[in-house]
Amino acid sequence: MIRGSRSIQIIGAGHNGLVCAAYLARAGHQVTVFEASSQVGGAAITREFAPGFKVSAAAHLVYMLDPGIEKELDLASHGLEYARTGLQTISLSEAGDHVRFNGDDVDGVSEGDREAMREYRRKMQHFAGIIGGLHNRVPARLGTTDRPDLLELARLAFNIRRLGKNDMREFLRIAGINIYDVLQELFENDALKGALGLDGTLGTMLGTRSNNSVFCALHRYSNGGRYQLPKGGMGTVSNALANAARAFGAEIHTARPVNRILMDFDRATGVELQSGEQIEADLVVSGADPKTTFLKLLGAQNLEAGFAHKISNIRTRGNVAKLHLALGSVPDFTGLDPALSAERLVIAPSLQYVEQAFNHAKYGEHSRRPVMEISIPTLDDPGLAPAGKHVLSANVQWAPRELKGGWSAAHEAFTESVMNTLERFAPGICSQVMHRELLTPQDIESEFRIEGGHWHHAELALDQSMMMRPVPGTAQYKTPVDGLWICGAGCHPGGGVMGSAGRNAARAIIERSGT
Ligand SMILES: Cc1cc2nc3c(=O)[nH]c(=O)nc-3n(C[C@H](O)[C@H](O)[C@H](O)COP(=O)(O)OP(=O)(O)OC[C@H]3O[C@@H](n4cnc5c(N)ncnc54)[C@H](O)[C@@H]3O)c2cc1C
């Protein structure tokens, strides 16, 4: 054992838990991961949903994964491959007047909108850089006079100041309004505005007119906003991370749910598995969401009352449903060149449409005409389905976790709304369906063990970000309980398949342990 090496248990082999495991094992620690599910990856997995048809069961497009992690862990040599990179976004229109964009390039809009897109992208990339620049840093603690915390806060202020007078003013202005107003000021084309508006809301309980929708869009663009399709589905990313972690010496056990975190007075000393087995360790790191970690696995009785109260108040209401279709043939979207069906397709034909889809969620209802982000991965990755057959995977909003009347009563009606919406854009699609699966946030909660079924484990909003994520007092990955750390999407810098929370947590632990 190398000097300073410790035994570390990680709860959950979600991609962040795996990244954390890989970095800790690489630093010489003895790492053991306990995952409840029978496969690694958490919400980043590939699984069969109908005989012979496989799909990325939650996350389906890579656009946030930190390239530094891919390189440092050499994920390519551990099996990570992309079926395609640089997917375009196509904002579908019922009439076939689709808008296509990728970076600054936009097709199907006026010259004025093309120019506006260049300006919008310049501005958003510039501002997203401020957020992205913080992804790989441990947030400052608030209210201390310690030098590292003050320096970290100064760095944030300096980065904003460095935008220059005009952009700084603009950054502060748009951060305080909403994506609807920002887009209305700049663009004419409805389908373009709808798709960009969706980027400010996807994965959250936000409409385009909600505060934080600009922040959400900036978060989405903060790692470059380039859409990639992993070969073999999202499980390939997680499997490559698991392979990397194992190559550094980590042990990963699947189908071993943790029942509780063991405590000796005020210190975490290991875990008890559901089998009853108790295993001790120097440190415990949880990749589960914050409510699961603190309220279920640790228990509020082991926390100071004010802290437990803050954890129970984290907003974790999931709103995204996931649709999987096994198709006999490729759907025919009205007016869309079939070669473009492999791109990122979105149903968000106008800002009004997106906002109306959201309105229902405010009152605990599901959308009647939902918005969607669609991928047909089999067009680039035929191995996911039997020969000649296809898979359609769609993130569908809004489907509130806490639905009025409950999901068992509404599941079928919502699935029908989703299918009717698809049929309007791709007439005949319903007759091509061989099998369908729709996961509501309630299903996502139980399949992936994410409290609330939330995309980001905790709502992505300024008041739940950086030094306040998940709550002040544990935003530096170390929790108020000695020996217990957290590393999942509920930590800074949040969700999406990015891996930064896992790596930041590992770095913070390594710094403390001196290895
Ligand atoms: C429907 C949906 C669509 C999405 N689409 C995208 C997308 O296209 N692109 C994108 O980048 N992001 C997307 N996301 C977000 C992304 O999937 C998540 O933010 C990310 O996967 C979270 O990773 P994580 O490792 O932090 O947590 P998780 O993936 O939630 O991993 C936590 C792990 O902990 C395990 N666990 C929990 N409790 C226990 C216990 N008691 N014992 C043992 N193990 C336990 C869980 O089983 C799980 O494996 C989507 C999310 C959802 C829900």
Coordinates of C-alpha atoms and ligand atoms in Angstrom, one line a residue:
M1 CA 0.0 0.0 0.0
I2 CA 1.4 3.4 -0.9
R3 CA 1.8 6.1 1.8
G4 CA -1.5 7.8 2.5
S5 CA -3.5 5.1 0.7
R6 CA -7.0 4.7 2.2
S7 CA -9.8 2.3 1.8
I8 CA -12.6 4.2 0.1
Q9 CA -16.1 2.9 -0.7
I10 CA -18.2 4.5 -3.4
I11 CA -22.0 4.2 -3.3
G12 CA -23.3 3.9 -6.9
A13 CA -21.6 3.2 -10.2
G14 CA -23.3 6.1 -12.0
H15 CA -20.8 7.7 -14.4
N16 CA -19.8 10.2 -11.7
G17 CA -19.2 7.4 -9.2
L18 CA -17.1 5.6 -11.8
V19 CA -15.0 8.8 -12.7
C20 CA -14.4 9.3 -8.9
A21 CA -13.4 5.7 -8.5
A22 CA -11.0 5.9 -11.5
Y23 CA -9.2 9.0 -10.2
L24 CA -9.0 7.8 -6.6
A25 CA -7.7 4.4 -7.7
R26 CA -5.2 6.1 -10.0
A27 CA -4.0 8.0 -7.0
G28 CA -3.3 4.7 -5.1
H29 CA -6.4 4.4 -2.9
Q30 CA -8.1 1.1 -2.4
V31 CA -11.5 1.7 -4.0
T32 CA -14.6 -0.5 -3.9
V33 CA -17.8 0.5 -5.6
F34 CA -21.2 -0.8 -4.6
E35 CA -23.9 -0.5 -7.2
A36 CA -27.5 -1.5 -6.6
S37 CA -28.4 -2.2 -10.2
S38 CA -27.2 -5.2 -12.1
Q39 CA -25.2 -3.0 -14.5
V40 CA -22.9 0.0 -14.2
G41 CA -23.8 3.5 -15.4
G42 CA -26.9 4.7 -13.5
A43 CA -28.8 7.0 -15.9
A44 CA -26.1 6.5 -18.5
I45 CA -26.8 2.9 -19.6
T46 CA -27.8 0.9 -22.7
R47 CA -30.4 -1.8 -22.2
E48 CA -32.8 -3.9 -24.1
F49 CA -36.4 -2.7 -24.1
A50 CA -37.9 -5.1 -26.6
P51 CA -36.4 -8.4 -27.9
G52 CA -33.4 -7.5 -30.0
F53 CA -33.9 -3.7 -29.5
K54 CA -31.4 -1.8 -27.3
V55 CA -31.5 1.9 -26.3
S56 CA -29.8 4.4 -24.1
A57 CA -32.4 4.1 -21.3
A58 CA -32.2 7.7 -19.9
A59 CA -29.3 10.0 -21.3
H60 CA -29.0 9.4 -25.0
L61 CA -26.7 12.2 -26.4
V62 CA -23.2 13.1 -25.2
Y63 CA -22.7 16.9 -25.2
M64 CA -21.3 17.7 -21.7
L65 CA -18.6 15.0 -21.2
D66 CA -15.4 16.7 -20.2
P67 CA -12.8 16.0 -22.9
G68 CA -10.1 16.2 -20.2
I69 CA -11.6 13.2 -18.5
E70 CA -11.8 11.3 -21.8
K71 CA -8.2 12.0 -22.3
E72 CA -6.8 11.5 -18.8
L73 CA -8.6 8.2 -18.4
D74 CA -7.9 7.2 -22.0
L75 CA -11.5 6.2 -22.5
A76 CA -10.9 5.4 -26.2
S77 CA -8.5 2.6 -25.2
H78 CA -11.2 1.3 -22.7
G79 CA -13.9 1.0 -25.4
L80 CA -15.4 4.5 -25.9
E81 CA -16.2 5.0 -29.5
Y82 CA -18.7 7.4 -31.2
A83 CA -21.0 6.3 -33.9
R84 CA -21.2 10.0 -35.0
T85 CA -20.1 13.4 -33.7
G86 CA -21.2 16.9 -34.4
L87 CA -24.9 16.1 -34.8
Q88 CA -27.0 19.0 -36.2
T89 CA -30.2 20.1 -34.5
I90 CA -33.3 20.1 -36.7
S91 CA -36.3 22.0 -35.4
L92 CA -39.2 20.1 -37.0
S93 CA -42.2 21.9 -38.4
E94 CA -45.5 20.1 -39.1
A95 CA -45.6 21.7 -42.6
G96 CA -42.1 20.6 -43.4
D97 CA -40.4 24.1 -43.1
H98 CA -37.6 22.7 -40.9
V99 CA -34.8 24.8 -39.5
R100 CA -31.4 23.1 -39.3
F101 CA -28.5 24.4 -37.3
N102 CA -25.1 23.4 -36.1
G103 CA -22.8 26.0 -34.4
D104 CA -23.1 29.3 -36.4
D105 CA -24.6 27.6 -39.4
V106 CA -28.3 27.9 -39.8
D107 CA -30.4 26.7 -42.7
G108 CA -34.1 27.6 -43.4
V109 CA -34.1 31.1 -41.9
S110 CA -33.7 34.7 -43.2
E111 CA -30.4 36.4 -43.6
G112 CA -31.3 38.6 -40.5
D113 CA -31.7 35.4 -38.4
R114 CA -28.5 34.0 -39.7
E115 CA -26.7 37.1 -38.6
A116 CA -28.6 37.1 -35.3
M117 CA -27.5 33.5 -34.7
R118 CA -23.9 34.4 -35.1
E119 CA -24.3 37.2 -32.5
Y120 CA -26.3 35.0 -30.2
R121 CA -23.8 32.2 -30.4
R122 CA -20.8 34.6 -29.8
K123 CA -22.5 36.0 -26.8
M124 CA -23.7 32.7 -25.3
Q125 CA -20.4 30.9 -25.9
H126 CA -18.6 33.8 -24.2
F127 CA -20.9 33.7 -21.2
A128 CA -21.0 29.9 -21.1
G129 CA -17.2 30.1 -20.8
I130 CA -17.6 31.7 -17.4
I131 CA -19.7 28.8 -16.2
G132 CA -17.6 26.2 -18.0
G133 CA -14.4 27.7 -16.4
L134 CA -15.8 26.7 -13.0
H135 CA -16.7 23.1 -13.9
N136 CA -13.4 21.7 -12.8
R137 CA -13.0 23.7 -9.7
V138 CA -14.1 23.0 -6.1
P139 CA -16.5 25.9 -5.3
A140 CA -15.6 28.4 -2.6
R141 CA -17.1 28.1 0.9
L142 CA -19.3 31.1 1.7
G143 CA -18.8 33.2 4.8
T144 CA -15.1 32.2 5.5
T145 CA -12.1 34.4 5.3
D146 CA -9.8 31.5 4.3
R147 CA -7.5 32.5 1.5
P148 CA -8.5 29.7 -1.0
D149 CA -12.2 30.5 -0.6
L150 CA -11.5 34.2 -1.1
L151 CA -9.3 33.5 -4.1
E152 CA -12.0 31.3 -5.7
L153 CA -14.7 34.1 -5.2
A154 CA -12.3 36.6 -6.6
R155 CA -11.7 34.4 -9.7
L156 CA -15.4 34.3 -10.4
A157 CA -15.7 38.1 -10.1
F158 CA -12.6 38.6 -12.2
N159 CA -14.0 36.3 -14.9
I160 CA -17.2 38.3 -15.1
R161 CA -15.2 41.6 -15.1
R162 CA -13.0 40.2 -17.9
L163 CA -16.0 40.0 -20.2
G164 CA -15.5 43.7 -20.9
K165 CA -17.9 46.5 -20.1
N166 CA -20.6 45.7 -22.8
D167 CA -20.6 42.0 -22.4
M168 CA -20.5 42.2 -18.6
R169 CA -23.6 44.4 -18.6
E170 CA -25.3 42.1 -21.1
F171 CA -24.4 39.0 -19.1
L172 CA -25.9 40.5 -15.9
R173 CA -29.0 41.7 -17.9
I174 CA -29.8 38.4 -19.5
A175 CA -28.9 36.3 -16.5
G176 CA -31.8 38.1 -14.7
I177 CA -34.4 37.7 -17.4
N178 CA -35.5 34.6 -19.3
I179 CA -34.7 32.8 -22.5
Y180 CA -38.1 33.7 -24.1
D181 CA -37.3 37.5 -23.9
V182 CA -33.7 37.0 -25.0
L183 CA -34.8 35.0 -28.1
Q184 CA -37.7 37.4 -28.9
E185 CA -35.3 40.3 -29.0
L186 CA -33.1 38.7 -31.5
F187 CA -34.9 36.3 -33.9
E188 CA -37.9 36.1 -36.2
N189 CA -38.1 32.4 -37.1
D190 CA -40.5 30.5 -34.8
A191 CA -38.9 27.1 -35.2
L192 CA -35.4 28.5 -34.5
K193 CA -36.6 30.3 -31.4
G194 CA -38.5 27.2 -30.2
A195 CA -35.5 24.9 -30.5
L196 CA -33.2 27.4 -28.7
G197 CA -35.9 28.0 -26.1
L198 CA -36.0 24.2 -25.5
D199 CA -32.3 24.3 -24.7
G200 CA -33.1 26.7 -21.8
T201 CA -35.6 24.3 -20.3
L202 CA -34.7 20.7 -21.1
G203 CA -34.3 18.5 -18.0
T204 CA -35.7 21.1 -15.7
M205 CA -39.0 22.4 -14.1
L206 CA -38.6 25.7 -16.1
G207 CA -40.6 27.2 -18.9
T208 CA -39.0 29.6 -21.4
R209 CA -40.4 32.5 -19.4
S210 CA -39.0 31.2 -16.1
N211 CA -36.0 32.7 -14.3
N212 CA -33.0 30.5 -14.6
S213 CA -33.8 29.4 -18.2
V214 CA -30.8 31.5 -19.5
F215 CA -28.6 29.8 -16.9
C216 CA -29.9 26.4 -18.0
A217 CA -29.1 27.2 -21.6
L218 CA -25.6 28.5 -20.7
H219 CA -25.0 25.3 -18.7
R220 CA -25.9 23.2 -21.8
Y221 CA -23.5 25.2 -23.9
S222 CA -20.7 25.3 -21.3
N223 CA -18.8 22.3 -22.6
G224 CA -19.0 23.3 -26.2
G225 CA -22.6 22.1 -26.9
R226 CA -21.5 19.6 -29.5
Y227 CA -23.8 16.6 -29.8
Q228 CA -22.3 13.1 -30.1
L229 CA -23.7 9.7 -30.3
P230 CA -21.8 7.0 -28.5
K231 CA -21.5 3.7 -30.4
G232 CA -23.5 1.0 -28.6
G233 CA -25.5 3.7 -26.7
M234 CA -24.7 5.6 -23.5
G235 CA -23.7 2.4 -21.7
T236 CA -20.5 2.5 -23.8
V237 CA -19.4 5.7 -21.9
S238 CA -20.1 4.1 -18.5
N239 CA -18.5 0.7 -19.5
A240 CA -15.3 2.6 -20.6
L241 CA -15.2 4.4 -17.3
A242 CA -15.7 1.2 -15.4
N243 CA -12.9 -0.4 -17.4
A244 CA -10.6 2.5 -16.7
A245 CA -11.4 2.4 -13.0
R246 CA -10.8 -1.4 -12.9
A247 CA -7.5 -0.9 -14.8
F248 CA -6.4 1.4 -12.0
G249 CA -7.3 -1.3 -9.4
A250 CA -10.9 -0.3 -8.3
E251 CA -13.3 -3.1 -7.5
I252 CA -16.8 -2.7 -8.8
H253 CA -19.7 -4.8 -7.5
T254 CA -23.1 -4.6 -9.2
A255 CA -26.4 -5.8 -7.7
R256 CA -25.1 -4.9 -4.3
P257 CA -27.5 -2.2 -3.0
V258 CA -26.3 -0.2 0.1
N259 CA -28.8 -0.2 2.8
R260 CA -27.3 2.4 5.0
I261 CA -24.1 4.3 5.8
L262 CA -22.5 3.0 9.0
M263 CA -21.8 5.6 11.7
D264 CA -19.5 5.5 14.8
F265 CA -20.7 8.5 16.8
D266 CA -20.3 11.4 14.3
R267 CA -18.1 9.6 11.7
A268 CA -19.0 7.5 8.7
T269 CA -17.2 4.2 9.0
G270 CA -18.5 2.1 6.0
V271 CA -21.7 0.7 4.6
E272 CA -24.2 -1.9 5.3
L273 CA -25.4 -3.7 2.2
Q274 CA -29.0 -4.9 1.7
S275 CA -27.7 -8.4 2.3
G276 CA -26.9 -7.3 5.9
E277 CA -23.2 -7.5 5.3
Q278 CA -21.3 -4.6 7.0
I279 CA -18.1 -3.4 5.5
E280 CA -15.8 -0.8 7.0
A281 CA -13.7 1.8 5.2
D282 CA -11.7 4.9 5.9
L283 CA -14.0 7.0 3.7
V284 CA -17.4 6.7 2.1
V285 CA -18.3 8.6 -1.1
S286 CA -21.8 8.7 -2.3
G287 CA -22.7 9.1 -6.0
A288 CA -26.4 8.8 -5.2
D289 CA -28.5 12.0 -5.2
P290 CA -28.4 14.2 -2.1
K291 CA -31.8 13.3 -0.7
T292 CA -31.1 9.6 -1.0
T293 CA -27.6 10.0 0.5
F294 CA -28.5 12.2 3.4
L295 CA -32.1 11.3 4.2
K296 CA -32.3 7.6 3.3
L297 CA -28.8 6.1 3.6
L298 CA -27.5 8.3 6.4
G299 CA -30.8 9.4 8.1
A300 CA -31.8 12.8 9.3
Q301 CA -31.1 11.7 12.9
N302 CA -27.4 11.8 12.0
L303 CA -27.5 15.3 10.7
E304 CA -27.8 18.7 12.3
A305 CA -31.5 19.7 12.1
G306 CA -30.9 22.8 10.0
F307 CA -28.8 20.9 7.5
A308 CA -31.4 18.1 7.2
H309 CA -34.1 20.7 6.6
K310 CA -32.0 22.3 3.8
I311 CA -31.5 18.9 2.1
S312 CA -35.2 18.1 2.3
N313 CA -36.0 21.5 0.6
I314 CA -33.8 20.8 -2.4
R315 CA -36.0 21.0 -5.5
T316 CA -35.9 17.6 -7.2
R317 CA -39.1 17.3 -9.1
G318 CA -38.4 15.5 -12.3
N319 CA -40.2 16.5 -15.4
V320 CA -38.8 14.6 -18.3
A321 CA -40.2 11.3 -19.6
K322 CA -38.4 9.0 -21.8
L323 CA -40.0 7.3 -24.9
H324 CA -38.5 4.3 -26.6
L325 CA -39.9 3.0 -29.8
A326 CA -39.0 -0.2 -31.7
L327 CA -39.8 0.6 -35.3
G328 CA -40.2 -1.6 -38.3
S329 CA -38.8 1.1 -40.6
V330 CA -37.4 4.7 -40.5
P331 CA -40.2 7.3 -39.7
D332 CA -40.9 9.7 -42.5
F333 CA -40.9 13.3 -41.1
T334 CA -42.9 15.6 -43.4
G335 CA -40.6 17.4 -45.8
L336 CA -37.4 16.1 -44.1
D337 CA -34.6 14.6 -46.3
P338 CA -34.4 11.0 -44.9
A339 CA -30.6 11.5 -44.6
L340 CA -31.3 14.1 -41.9
S341 CA -33.4 11.8 -39.7
A342 CA -30.2 10.8 -37.9
E343 CA -29.6 14.3 -36.5
R344 CA -30.9 15.6 -33.2
L345 CA -34.5 16.3 -34.0
V346 CA -36.6 18.5 -31.8
I347 CA -40.3 19.2 -31.6
A348 CA -40.4 22.7 -30.3
P349 CA -42.0 24.6 -33.3
S350 CA -42.3 27.9 -31.5
L351 CA -41.7 29.6 -28.2
Q352 CA -45.4 29.8 -27.6
Y353 CA -45.7 26.0 -28.2
V354 CA -42.9 25.3 -25.7
E355 CA -44.4 27.7 -23.1
Q356 CA -47.9 26.2 -23.5
A357 CA -46.4 22.7 -23.1
F358 CA -44.9 23.8 -19.8
N359 CA -48.1 25.5 -18.6
H360 CA -49.6 22.2 -17.7
A361 CA -46.7 21.2 -15.5
K362 CA -47.2 24.3 -13.3
Y363 CA -50.5 22.8 -12.2
G364 CA -49.4 19.2 -11.8
E365 CA -50.6 18.1 -15.3
H366 CA -48.7 16.5 -18.1
S367 CA -48.4 18.4 -21.5
R368 CA -51.1 17.6 -24.0
R369 CA -48.7 18.6 -26.8
P370 CA -45.2 17.8 -25.4
V371 CA -41.9 19.1 -26.6
M372 CA -39.3 16.4 -27.5
E373 CA -35.7 15.8 -28.2
I374 CA -35.5 12.8 -30.6
S375 CA -32.7 10.6 -31.7
I376 CA -32.8 7.6 -34.1
P377 CA -29.5 6.1 -33.2
T378 CA -29.8 3.0 -35.4
L379 CA -29.3 5.1 -38.5
D380 CA -25.6 5.5 -37.4
D381 CA -25.4 2.5 -35.1
P382 CA -27.5 -0.4 -36.7
G383 CA -26.2 -2.9 -34.1
L384 CA -28.8 -1.6 -31.6
A385 CA -31.7 -3.3 -33.4
P386 CA -32.4 -6.4 -35.6
A387 CA -31.4 -5.9 -39.3
G388 CA -33.5 -3.3 -41.1
K389 CA -35.3 -2.3 -37.9
H390 CA -34.9 1.0 -35.9
V391 CA -35.0 2.5 -32.5
L392 CA -36.4 5.9 -31.6
S393 CA -35.4 7.5 -28.3
A394 CA -37.0 10.7 -27.2
N395 CA -36.7 13.0 -24.1
V396 CA -40.2 14.3 -23.6
Q397 CA -41.3 17.3 -21.5
W398 CA -43.3 18.1 -19.5
A399 CA -44.3 15.1 -17.3
P400 CA -44.2 16.2 -13.6
R401 CA -43.2 13.6 -11.1
E402 CA -46.0 14.7 -8.8
L403 CA -48.9 14.3 -11.3
K404 CA -52.4 15.3 -10.2
G405 CA -54.3 11.9 -9.9
G406 CA -51.0 9.9 -10.1
W407 CA -49.2 8.3 -13.0
S408 CA -50.9 4.9 -13.1
A409 CA -54.1 6.6 -14.1
A410 CA -52.4 8.9 -16.6
H411 CA -49.7 6.8 -18.1
E412 CA -51.7 5.6 -21.1
A413 CA -53.2 9.1 -21.9
F414 CA -49.8 10.7 -21.8
T415 CA -48.3 8.1 -24.0
E416 CA -51.1 8.7 -26.5
S417 CA -50.4 12.5 -26.4
V418 CA -46.8 11.8 -27.1
M419 CA -47.7 9.4 -30.0
N420 CA -50.3 11.8 -31.4
T421 CA -47.7 14.6 -31.4
L422 CA -45.2 12.4 -33.2
E423 CA -47.8 11.4 -35.7
R424 CA -48.4 15.1 -36.6
F425 CA -44.7 15.5 -37.5
A426 CA -44.1 12.0 -39.0
P427 CA -47.5 10.8 -40.4
G428 CA -47.7 7.0 -40.2
I429 CA -45.2 6.5 -37.4
C430 CA -47.8 4.9 -35.1
S431 CA -48.3 2.1 -37.7
Q432 CA -44.5 1.5 -37.7
V433 CA -44.3 0.8 -34.0
M434 CA -43.5 -2.8 -33.0
H435 CA -43.0 -2.0 -29.3
R436 CA -43.1 1.0 -27.1
E437 CA -41.9 2.0 -23.7
L438 CA -42.5 5.2 -21.9
L439 CA -40.7 5.9 -18.6
T440 CA -42.3 8.6 -16.5
P441 CA -40.2 10.4 -13.9
Q442 CA -41.7 8.0 -11.4
D443 CA -40.4 5.1 -13.4
I444 CA -37.0 6.9 -13.7
E445 CA -37.0 7.3 -10.0
S446 CA -37.4 3.6 -9.4
E447 CA -35.3 2.3 -12.2
F448 CA -32.3 4.6 -11.6
R449 CA -32.9 5.3 -7.9
I450 CA -32.9 9.0 -8.4
E451 CA -35.2 10.8 -5.9
G452 CA -37.8 12.7 -7.9
G453 CA -36.5 11.2 -11.2
H454 CA -34.7 14.5 -11.9
W455 CA -32.3 14.8 -14.8
H456 CA -29.8 16.7 -12.7
H457 CA -30.5 15.0 -9.3
A458 CA -31.4 18.6 -8.2
E459 CA -33.0 21.4 -10.2
L460 CA -30.4 23.4 -12.2
A461 CA -30.9 26.9 -10.9
L462 CA -28.7 29.7 -9.7
D463 CA -29.8 29.2 -6.1
Q464 CA -28.8 25.5 -6.4
S465 CA -25.6 26.0 -8.2
M466 CA -21.8 26.3 -7.5
M467 CA -21.2 27.0 -3.8
M468 CA -24.9 26.4 -3.1
R469 CA -25.1 23.0 -4.7
P470 CA -26.6 20.9 -3.4
V471 CA -26.7 23.1 -0.3
P472 CA -24.2 25.4 1.4
G473 CA -22.2 23.3 3.9
T474 CA -21.5 20.4 1.5
A475 CA -20.8 22.1 -1.9
Q476 CA -17.1 21.2 -1.6
Y477 CA -17.9 17.5 -1.8
K478 CA -17.1 17.0 1.9
T479 CA -20.2 16.6 4.0
P480 CA -20.7 17.8 7.6
V481 CA -20.3 14.1 8.6
D482 CA -16.7 13.2 9.0
G483 CA -15.6 10.5 6.5
L484 CA -18.5 11.1 4.2
W485 CA -18.2 12.7 0.8
I486 CA -20.5 13.2 -2.2
C487 CA -19.7 13.0 -5.9
G488 CA -23.0 12.8 -8.0
A489 CA -24.9 15.2 -10.3
G490 CA -26.5 16.9 -7.3
C491 CA -23.0 18.4 -6.6
H492 CA -21.3 21.2 -8.6
P493 CA -21.4 21.5 -11.6
G494 CA -24.5 19.5 -11.9
G495 CA -26.0 16.8 -14.2
G496 CA -25.7 15.7 -17.7
V497 CA -23.1 13.1 -18.6
M498 CA -20.1 15.3 -17.8
G499 CA -18.1 13.5 -15.1
S500 CA -16.8 16.8 -13.5
A501 CA -18.5 16.2 -10.2
G502 CA -16.9 12.8 -9.9
R503 CA -13.5 14.2 -10.8
N504 CA -13.7 17.3 -8.5
A505 CA -14.7 15.1 -5.6
A506 CA -11.8 12.8 -6.2
R507 CA -9.4 15.7 -6.4
A508 CA -10.8 17.2 -3.2
I509 CA -10.3 13.9 -1.4
I510 CA -6.8 13.4 -2.8
E511 CA -5.8 16.9 -1.7
R512 CA -7.0 16.2 1.8
S513 CA -5.3 12.8 2.0
G514 CA -2.0 14.0 0.5
T515 CA -1.7 11.3 -2.1
Ligands
LIG1 C1 -34.7 10.9 -19.0 C2 -33.3 11.5 -18.9 C3 -32.7 11.9 -20.0 C4 -31.4 12.4 -20.0 N1 -30.8 12.8 -21.1 C5 -29.5 13.2 -21.1 C6 -28.8 13.3 -22.3 O1 -29.2 13.1 -23.4 N2 -27.5 13.8 -22.2 C7 -26.9 14.0 -21.0 O2 -25.7 14.4 -20.9 N3 -27.6 13.9 -19.8 C8 -28.9 13.4 -19.9 N4 -29.5 13.2 -18.7 C9 -28.9 13.5 -17.4 C10 -27.9 12.4 -17.0 O3 -28.3 11.1 -17.3 C11 -27.6 12.4 -15.5 O4 -27.5 13.8 -15.0 C12 -26.4 11.7 -15.2 O5 -26.4 10.4 -15.8 C13 -26.2 11.6 -13.6 O6 -25.1 10.8 -13.4 P1 -24.6 10.5 -11.9 O7 -23.5 9.5 -12.0 O8 -24.3 11.7 -11.2 O9 -25.8 9.8 -11.2 P2 -26.7 8.5 -11.6 O10 -26.5 8.2 -13.0 O11 -28.0 8.7 -11.1 O12 -26.0 7.4 -10.7 C14 -26.2 7.2 -9.4 C15 -26.0 5.7 -9.1 O13 -26.2 5.4 -7.7 C16 -26.8 4.2 -7.6 N5 -27.5 4.1 -6.3 C17 -28.4 4.9 -5.8 N6 -28.7 4.4 -4.5 C18 -27.9 3.4 -4.3 C19 -27.8 2.5 -3.2 N7 -28.5 2.6 -2.1 N8 -26.8 1.5 -3.3 C20 -26.1 1.3 -4.4 N9 -26.2 2.1 -5.5 C21 -27.1 3.1 -5.4 C22 -27.9 4.2 -8.7 O14 -28.4 2.9 -9.0 C23 -27.0 4.8 -9.9 O15 -26.4 3.8 -10.6 C24 -30.8 12.6 -18.7 C25 -31.4 12.3 -17.6 C26 -32.7 11.7 -17.6 C27 -33.4 11.3 -16.3

